[in-house]
Coordinates of C-alpha atoms in Angstrom, one line a residue:
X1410 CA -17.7 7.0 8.0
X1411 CA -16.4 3.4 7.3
X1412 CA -12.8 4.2 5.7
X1413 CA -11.8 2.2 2.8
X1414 CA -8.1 2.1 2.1
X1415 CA -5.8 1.9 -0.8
X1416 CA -2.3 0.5 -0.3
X1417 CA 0.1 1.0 -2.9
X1418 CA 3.4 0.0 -3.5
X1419 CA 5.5 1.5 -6.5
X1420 CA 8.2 -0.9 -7.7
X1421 CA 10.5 1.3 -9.9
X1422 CA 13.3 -1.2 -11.6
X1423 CA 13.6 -3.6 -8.8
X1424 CA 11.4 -6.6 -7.4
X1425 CA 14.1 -7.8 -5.6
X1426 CA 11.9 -7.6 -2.4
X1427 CA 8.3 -6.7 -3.7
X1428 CA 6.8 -10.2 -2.3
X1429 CA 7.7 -10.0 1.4
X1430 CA 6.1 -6.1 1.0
X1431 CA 3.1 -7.5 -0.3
X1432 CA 2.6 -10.6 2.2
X1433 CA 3.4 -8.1 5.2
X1434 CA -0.1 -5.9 3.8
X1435 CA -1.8 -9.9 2.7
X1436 CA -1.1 -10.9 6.4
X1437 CA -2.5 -7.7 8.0
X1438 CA -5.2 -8.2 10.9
X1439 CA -7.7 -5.6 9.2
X1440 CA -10.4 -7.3 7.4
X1441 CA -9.0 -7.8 3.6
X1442 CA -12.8 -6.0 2.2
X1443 CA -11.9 -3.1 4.1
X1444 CA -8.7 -2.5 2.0
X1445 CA -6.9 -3.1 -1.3
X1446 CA -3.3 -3.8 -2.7
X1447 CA -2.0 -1.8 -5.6
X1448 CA 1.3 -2.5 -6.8
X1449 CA 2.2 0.2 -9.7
X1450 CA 5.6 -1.3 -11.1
X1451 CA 7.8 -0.8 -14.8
X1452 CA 9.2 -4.6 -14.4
X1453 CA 7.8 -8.0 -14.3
X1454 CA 6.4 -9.3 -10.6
X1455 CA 4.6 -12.3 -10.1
X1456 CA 0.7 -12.5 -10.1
X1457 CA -0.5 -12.6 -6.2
X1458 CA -4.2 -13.5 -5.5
X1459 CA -5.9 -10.2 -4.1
X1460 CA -3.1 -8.0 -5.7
X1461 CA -3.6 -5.6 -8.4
X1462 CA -1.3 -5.1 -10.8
X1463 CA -0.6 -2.3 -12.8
X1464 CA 2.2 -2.5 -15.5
X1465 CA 3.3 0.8 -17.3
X1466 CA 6.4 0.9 -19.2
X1467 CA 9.5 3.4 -18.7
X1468 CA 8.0 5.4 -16.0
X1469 CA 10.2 6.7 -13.1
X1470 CA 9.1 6.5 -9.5
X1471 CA 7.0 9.7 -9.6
X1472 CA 4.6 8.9 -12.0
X1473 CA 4.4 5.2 -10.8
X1474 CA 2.9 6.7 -7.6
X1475 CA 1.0 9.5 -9.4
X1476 CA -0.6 6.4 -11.6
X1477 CA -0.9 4.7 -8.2
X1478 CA -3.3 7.3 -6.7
X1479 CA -5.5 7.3 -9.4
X1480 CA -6.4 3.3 -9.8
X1481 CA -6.9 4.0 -5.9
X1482 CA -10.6 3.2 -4.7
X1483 CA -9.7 4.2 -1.1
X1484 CA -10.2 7.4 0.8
X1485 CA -7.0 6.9 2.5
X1486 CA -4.2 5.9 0.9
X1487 CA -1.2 4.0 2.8
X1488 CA 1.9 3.8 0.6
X1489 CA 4.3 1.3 1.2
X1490 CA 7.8 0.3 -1.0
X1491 CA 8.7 -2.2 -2.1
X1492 CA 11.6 -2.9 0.4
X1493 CA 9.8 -2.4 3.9
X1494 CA 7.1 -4.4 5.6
X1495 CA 4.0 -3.4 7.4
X1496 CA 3.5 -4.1 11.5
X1497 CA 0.7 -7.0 11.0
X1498 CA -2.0 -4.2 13.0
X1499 CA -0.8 -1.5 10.7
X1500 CA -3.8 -1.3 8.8
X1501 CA -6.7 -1.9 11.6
X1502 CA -4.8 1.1 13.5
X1503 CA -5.3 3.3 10.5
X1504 CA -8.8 2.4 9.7
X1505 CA -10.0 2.9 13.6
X1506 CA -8.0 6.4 13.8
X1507 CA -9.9 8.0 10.5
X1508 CA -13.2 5.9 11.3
X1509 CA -13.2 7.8 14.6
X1510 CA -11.9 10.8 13.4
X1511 CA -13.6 12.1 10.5
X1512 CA -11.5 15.2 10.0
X1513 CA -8.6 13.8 9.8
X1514 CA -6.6 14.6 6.5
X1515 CA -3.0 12.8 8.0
X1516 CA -1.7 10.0 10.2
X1517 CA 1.6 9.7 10.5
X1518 CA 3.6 7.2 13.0
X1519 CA 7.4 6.3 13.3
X1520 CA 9.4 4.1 11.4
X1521 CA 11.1 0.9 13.3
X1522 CA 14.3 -0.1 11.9
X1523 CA 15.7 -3.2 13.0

């Protein structure tokens, strides 16, 4: 299997930090055809090249990630909010586990908090 993966990032009445979240996943070491960016938000962020947005209006969080699993093209999904970053490899560790691994339904790692 050659995993595809769908990152998305709900924004839920902040953007306050939305662009460094998307740059960490933009700057990630896994080839950018092999995943993309979803950001679900209920506020204004600005356009990014290889960003999708989609806009929905008075939403809370749960049905911004709800609506975010369902524009999703991936097999795995990777969310990510919109205050924390990725590790630049994040992405290229996920797809080698589950392209190795065919049965597996979870991956999860630790946090680092700095």
């Amino acid at each position: 299997m050659d995993p595809y993966i769908s990152v998305i990032i709900p924004v839920f009445n902040r953007a306050n930090f939305v662009n460094e979240a998307i740059d960490s996943v933009l700057n990630q070491t896994l080839e950018k055809e092999k995943y993309e960016i979803i950001v679900v938000t209920n506020v204004d962020i600005p356009l990014k090249k290889g960003v999708k947005i989609v806009k929905l209006e008075n939403k809370w969080q749960g049905p911004i990630i709800y609506d975010g699993i369902n524009e999703a093209r991936g097999e795995i999904i990777c969310p990510l909010d919109d205050d924390d970053l990725f590790l630049p490899n994040k992405l290229e560790v996920v797809y080698n586990l589950f392209k190795k691994n065919s049965n597996l339904g979870l991956f999860k790692h630790p946090a680092i908090f700095w």
